[in-house]
Every structure is written in structure tokens, then in C-alpha cells.
Amino acid sequence: MDPASNARPGAGARLRAAAVRFVSAPASPLPLGVLRIGLGLLLLSQALLVAGHLGEIYDSRGLLQAPVNDQFVLPWTPRVHWATRAFAALGLQESAAIRAVFALHLAAATAFLVGWRARLAAVAVWLTHLTLVSSSLGYCYGLDTFMRIALFYCVFAPVGHALSLDVLAGRVSGAPSFAARLALRALQLQLALVYAATGLEKASGVQWWDGEALWRSWMRADLGTIDFSWVASMPWVAKIGCWATLLVEVGYAVFIWIPRTRRPWALATIALHAGIGLTLGLVGFACIMMLFTACAWLVPSAPPLPRALRSSALTVAYDGSCRVCRAAVGLALQAGRHAFRPVGRNHARRLPGLPGAGATQMVSVDAAGRARTGAEAFLSMWAHALGWPALQRLAGLRLVGATYGLFARHRHAVCRAGCATGAAADTWAHGRARTP
Amino acid sequence: MNLGQRVVCAAVGLHLLLAVGGATGRFPLPTSAAGALVAQYGYVSGADSDFSFFAPAVASQCRATLTLRDAAGREWQDTVFQDPATTFGMRSASILDSFPQANERLQRGIAGSWASVMFGRHPDATEVDVNVEMEALPTMEEWRAGERPTWPSIYKGTFLRKAGLRKASGDGPGEQR
């Protein structure tokens, strides 16, 4: 026997292998799908909240006119007045051009939100957002900076590979991938950088050590939502708040990577931003930062191991030729804390005790051998996956059963364009190789 | 990892390296053609962003008062800013926040924008006085001792309706007579 074959790889080789796993081990696209939906909702809400002020923001007679604004914009950056010039050449008014760009932004953001042609929608919404932001730099704040960063990532990341119409239509697979892992790592590293930079910058100022920073923030009439003048009598409140902020932000770059401290640190960061949203009124900024941390660290991204699937206490038989069914089962597997065994085809062979199972209605069989069908099976799958037994009680509602029954009868009409048959039927949304 | 994946990883690494440059204030300046290209990439990707929110110190807030005057010498006030509790009001307050950092020429341009909005809104107005003040908030200790915020002026300028003609008030860092 060759002794070299038993030798353990050196530290360098192990480090290299770990680095390769770090950036390339397939990850579920679920966190990216959640990120896409969150960003889409934020984009639409922010756009609709300023929709009545388009003239004041983008018009040549607005609060910050184009010649002033353009002093801060790099020459090749798209701006609204490019569109107004093009419209003027066609004899159309400036307001029409502004509305057209804004409508395009709303349409792109909507497509992005629902994940319809998600890649194209991401490119479109990134461009329209860039155009609108670059044409109104004076109106921008942290939310827009982070939106620009996030949308640029979304152009390349598989954000449409989960919770999207693209998955339901079968245009993309929801399977774990290298692209999802790399995008997630880029987001995680960017966040660690953001918090380290802002935390260290804060720590370099005196105001964040003596509590004056929070005092000054809370006392700003344009930010403060509550009267905080009482803090002057209790300066320790502001001091503790400042120190906690420094701890969370500087510590983020380290403790978020350690599995034992990850969850508490992520939750502390979310609480910090919730506090910013409540006390300073920066709700949009707070939402995007909470969304980032939740997607990067809290939404499950590790695909279930084949062993966990095989040894699971629950088996779910479903119609593998139905895309919506596959997407729902795949989502439960990706989002859930507990794995289950999905059976998408050849039910009679794989579940001999239940001939025909999954062909017309979903069937679940638990460890005790108890079989459930229809809405009850669907809810038992989610109750098991999420670890929320109470969810099972919804099966008693007549509306739930009726809705499930209606869908089950017409499921092939819902996805008639792409419902698969034969071998493809086994391709549940989470990847074909793991179906037992 | 295959070659394609390695190339993608290298591109992501380069992007993050630029982001480190942006976060630490060392992003390349557009002094050459290549620098301009990198700067443009940094802007559209957000890699040039710095993250010094409320850091190292929290800036003071500003407010602007716009006083209009007609040919008969009547005076009244109006504002271009809305309640900061609304999204548009909060966003337009960002313009005021950036006002103290702007140079004199830019401050004149911003104030001129507001004046032109006023002229559009009030056809009778012939002059607009723009007065920007910055809050001097007492420290917690000073507050306990009874001090309260004051609002010293940081810019004053007067704009006439006729384009290109401005009359300066002369007592501020803005326009000089």
C-alpha cells in the first residue's frame, strides 16, 4: 500500500479547498429571491411615494436644476434630460419624457418584483433607477446608494431563480447553484465591508464615544420623530446607544462569520436598523439594511443533504408533471428547517402502499404511517418543513380545502405551456438528482 | 472550479477590491482615460460608495427661508420644502443637508434653482431673498444648563426675476456686492 495515499493533504491544500468551497459550493437561490422581492417592494413604494412630485424633482424648473445637478454626475451616466431631449426632437413636452421614464421604471420594478424575465427586468430597473437617481442627486440618501449597489448585483445574480414567475414558467431552475453561492458571498462580503467601514469611521469621531452623536441625531427636527430632549437629563442613554451601535457595526465584520454568533449578530443588526427607522424616520433605509442582513445571513441557503432527505420522517408524493407543484415542494425544501422526502413520479413503485398517490392530489405519509391527502397533505408538508405544527390546523378551514381542490383540478391548465411528462416530471424545483 | 467559474470569481474579487477603495475613500480619481472608465464603473456599480453615514460626526440641520417681494415693495414668504415627515419632504431636505458642503458657486446655483421655482409659483414677485441657516445645537450638558438651539445664517442672496441679473445682499458668505 502506498503510504502517500494515506497522507493528509497539507495546510495549503486544505485552505485552498476551503476557499473553493467558500465561493463555489452550490447554494439555494432562495435568499436571492427574497432579496429581489424586498428590493422590488422598496423600489415601487419609494417611486409611488414621490410620484406626485416628478415635476419638482426632474423638471428643468425643479428644486435642483439640471445644470447644477450635472456638476456631480459623470459624463456617461444616463439622465432624464437625455430622454427629454429625445422627446423634444419629436415635438413632445418635457413632462411627457419624465413620465415615460418613470413609467418604464415602474414597469421594470413590477416585472422585477414578480420575477418575470427577471434578468432582463433587473437590467431595466438598474438602468431606470440609475437614470432617476443621477438626475436628482440632491434628493438621494443612503437608501439610494444601497439600492444602486444591490441592483448592480441583481443584474448578474440568479435573483429570478426562486419565488419567481420564471420558476413557475419553467424558464429557470430553482436548483442550488454556483452562481447563487458566489452572489451570496459577494453580498456577505460587501455587507461586512459596509459595516466595518461605517463603524470604524464612527469610532474615529468623539461624538460616538460621548453620546453626542445620538443626541444630535434625535434632536434634528427633520429626522426626529419623537421628542428626545429628555435625553439631555440622562446622557447615559445616548452614550449606551452610541456604544451599542459601534459594537454592532464594527463587530459585524467578525462575528457574523462565526456560526455561533451569526444569528444573534444578525438579529442585533436588524434591531439597530429598526431603531433607526422608528426614531429617525429613515424607514426606507432601515428596510433595505434589514433586508440585506436577513437575506445574506438568515434566509436558509444550504441545500438539504441527500441523507437528510432519505432519513426524513415525512414523505410527500406530488404530481411531478405540474410546475406549480414542483415549485411549491422545492420552496418548502429550500425554506424549511426540516427536510422531507419528495416523490415526484413513479409513486406506485416508490410508495407501494399508496397506489396512485400524488397523481391527482398531494399525499403525505409521516413516520407513524399516517397518510394525509389534498390540502391536509400540503399543509402537513409546510408544517413539517417550517417546524410550525400549528399550520396543520388550517386544513380544517373549508376555504383552504376548496381552494386546494380547485387548483388541483385545474393545475395543468394553470401551467399548460410547460407541464412536463416522463423523465422531466421528476425535476422538482430543487434539482433533479436528489429525488429518491 | 472550471475556468469560467475562476474568471467570474476573479471579476467579483476585483469588484470587491474597488468597493474597499470606495469605502476607505481611496477610489481612483478620473484623471486619465483609464481612471475615468474605472470611476464610471464605480459609480454605476456603487463600488465607489463610501459609507460614512452619521460619521465621524452628525452634521447640523439647515433650513431655508425664501422671502419674496413684488414691484410695489410688498413682502411675503413661501417655501420650496415640504414636511420632512413625508418621503418627498425628507428627500428634499437632503438638498439642504448638502448645502454647507457646496462651494460658493454651487450654493448660488442651488439657491438660484429655488428662486426660479418661486418666480414660477408667484408671477407677481420681482425679487426673492434666499436665507439659509444652520442649527447650532447645544451639547447635552449645555442643554441642561438652559441653552437652546440658535440658527446662524450661512448664506444670503437676492435674485431678480430677469434671468442672469442678481442683486447681492452683501452680508454673508453667498453673493457679494
PDB file of N, CA and C in Angstrom, chain B residues 24 45 61 63 69 79 84 86 88 95 98 105 110-111 115-116 118 127 129 138 146 149 151 156 159 166 174:
ATOM      1  N   THR B  24     -13.064  53.170   1.762  1.00  0.00           N
ATOM      2  CA  THR B  24     -11.976  53.802   2.526  1.00  0.00           C
ATOM      3  C   THR B  24     -11.570  55.152   1.936  1.00  0.00           C
ATOM      4  N   SER B  45     -21.908  50.911 -10.571  1.00  0.00           N
ATOM      5  CA  SER B  45     -21.999  49.673  -9.776  1.00  0.00           C
ATOM      6  C   SER B  45     -22.145  49.956  -8.283  1.00  0.00           C
ATOM      7  N   GLN B  61     -28.495  70.342  11.055  1.00  0.00           N
ATOM      8  CA  GLN B  61     -29.501  70.515  10.016  1.00  0.00           C
ATOM      9  C   GLN B  61     -29.547  71.973   9.567  1.00  0.00           C
ATOM     10  N   ARG B  63     -31.960  75.060   7.382  1.00  0.00           N
ATOM     11  CA  ARG B  63     -33.299  75.446   6.922  1.00  0.00           C
ATOM     12  C   ARG B  63     -33.156  76.665   6.018  1.00  0.00           C
ATOM     13  N   ARG B  69     -40.657  89.512  -2.933  1.00  0.00           N
ATOM     14  CA  ARG B  69     -41.009  90.926  -2.962  1.00  0.00           C
ATOM     15  C   ARG B  69     -41.577  91.252  -4.340  1.00  0.00           C
ATOM     16  N   THR B  79     -42.142  78.585   0.841  1.00  0.00           N
ATOM     17  CA  THR B  79     -41.076  77.584   0.966  1.00  0.00           C
ATOM     18  C   THR B  79     -41.122  76.594  -0.192  1.00  0.00           C
ATOM     19  N   PRO B  84     -40.847  67.260   6.456  1.00  0.00           N
ATOM     20  CA  PRO B  84     -39.897  66.140   6.328  1.00  0.00           C
ATOM     21  C   PRO B  84     -40.472  64.788   6.740  1.00  0.00           C
ATOM     22  N   THR B  86     -42.916  63.501   5.265  1.00  0.00           N
ATOM     23  CA  THR B  86     -43.285  62.830   4.011  1.00  0.00           C
ATOM     24  C   THR B  86     -42.009  62.406   3.281  1.00  0.00           C
ATOM     25  N   PHE B  88     -41.205  62.809   0.123  1.00  0.00           N
ATOM     26  CA  PHE B  88     -40.661  63.870  -0.717  1.00  0.00           C
ATOM     27  C   PHE B  88     -40.024  64.966   0.144  1.00  0.00           C
ATOM     28  N   ILE B  95     -31.244  68.042   0.088  1.00  0.00           N
ATOM     29  CA  ILE B  95     -30.587  69.131  -0.657  1.00  0.00           C
ATOM     30  C   ILE B  95     -30.033  70.140   0.344  1.00  0.00           C
ATOM     31  N   SER B  98     -26.867  68.998   2.083  1.00  0.00           N
ATOM     32  CA  SER B  98     -25.620  69.062   1.322  1.00  0.00           C
ATOM     33  C   SER B  98     -25.188  70.517   1.082  1.00  0.00           C
ATOM     34  N   ARG B 105     -20.002  78.907  -5.501  1.00  0.00           N
ATOM     35  CA  ARG B 105     -20.645  78.948  -6.820  1.00  0.00           C
ATOM     36  C   ARG B 105     -21.834  77.988  -6.880  1.00  0.00           C
ATOM     37  N   ILE B 110     -27.719  76.459  -6.417  1.00  0.00           N
ATOM     38  CA  ILE B 110     -28.834  75.791  -5.719  1.00  0.00           C
ATOM     39  C   ILE B 110     -29.880  76.829  -5.300  1.00  0.00           C
ATOM     40  N   ALA B 111     -29.391  77.927  -4.698  1.00  0.00           N
ATOM     41  CA  ALA B 111     -30.322  78.974  -4.270  1.00  0.00           C
ATOM     42  C   ALA B 111     -31.057  79.560  -5.477  1.00  0.00           C
ATOM     43  N   ALA B 115     -35.045  79.982  -6.197  1.00  0.00           N
ATOM     44  CA  ALA B 115     -35.634  81.274  -6.562  1.00  0.00           C
ATOM     45  C   ALA B 115     -36.455  81.147  -7.840  1.00  0.00           C
ATOM     46  N   SER B 116     -35.967  80.370  -8.798  1.00  0.00           N
ATOM     47  CA  SER B 116     -36.710  80.251 -10.053  1.00  0.00           C
ATOM     48  C   SER B 116     -38.016  79.488  -9.843  1.00  0.00           C
ATOM     49  N   MET B 118     -39.749  79.772  -7.153  1.00  0.00           N
ATOM     50  CA  MET B 118     -40.615  80.796  -6.558  1.00  0.00           C
ATOM     51  C   MET B 118     -41.175  81.744  -7.622  1.00  0.00           C
ATOM     52  N   GLU B 127     -38.470  89.902  -6.827  1.00  0.00           N
ATOM     53  CA  GLU B 127     -37.218  89.557  -6.140  1.00  0.00           C
ATOM     54  C   GLU B 127     -37.470  88.412  -5.156  1.00  0.00           C
ATOM     55  N   ASP B 129     -35.416  86.766  -1.785  1.00  0.00           N
ATOM     56  CA  ASP B 129     -34.272  86.681  -0.857  1.00  0.00           C
ATOM     57  C   ASP B 129     -34.173  85.242  -0.369  1.00  0.00           C
ATOM     58  N   PRO B 138     -26.995  72.952  21.118  1.00  0.00           N
ATOM     59  CA  PRO B 138     -26.152  72.831  22.315  1.00  0.00           C
ATOM     60  C   PRO B 138     -25.862  71.360  22.624  1.00  0.00           C
ATOM     61  N   GLY B 146     -29.497  75.134  30.257  1.00  0.00           N
ATOM     62  CA  GLY B 146     -30.530  76.067  29.796  1.00  0.00           C
ATOM     63  C   GLY B 146     -30.325  76.631  28.406  1.00  0.00           C
ATOM     64  N   PRO B 149     -31.143  75.842  20.913  1.00  0.00           N
ATOM     65  CA  PRO B 149     -30.537  75.985  19.576  1.00  0.00           C
ATOM     66  C   PRO B 149     -30.634  77.404  19.032  1.00  0.00           C
ATOM     67  N   TRP B 151     -29.826  79.684  15.209  1.00  0.00           N
ATOM     68  CA  TRP B 151     -29.794  79.420  13.770  1.00  0.00           C
ATOM     69  C   TRP B 151     -28.999  80.499  13.040  1.00  0.00           C
ATOM     70  N   LYS B 156     -26.782  84.100   2.255  1.00  0.00           N
ATOM     71  CA  LYS B 156     -27.846  85.048   1.936  1.00  0.00           C
ATOM     72  C   LYS B 156     -27.661  85.503   0.504  1.00  0.00           C
ATOM     73  N   PHE B 159     -32.254  87.321  -5.574  1.00  0.00           N
ATOM     74  CA  PHE B 159     -32.343  87.014  -7.005  1.00  0.00           C
ATOM     75  C   PHE B 159     -33.450  87.865  -7.628  1.00  0.00           C
ATOM     76  N   ARG B 166     -28.601  89.359 -10.877  1.00  0.00           N
ATOM     77  CA  ARG B 166     -28.768  89.087  -9.458  1.00  0.00           C
ATOM     78  C   ARG B 166     -28.306  90.302  -8.671  1.00  0.00           C
ATOM     79  N   GLY B 174     -22.464  84.153   0.819  1.00  0.00           N
ATOM     80  CA  GLY B 174     -23.002  83.901  -0.520  1.00  0.00           C
ATOM     81  C   GLY B 174     -22.527  84.957  -1.494  1.00  0.00           C
TER      82      GLY B 174
END
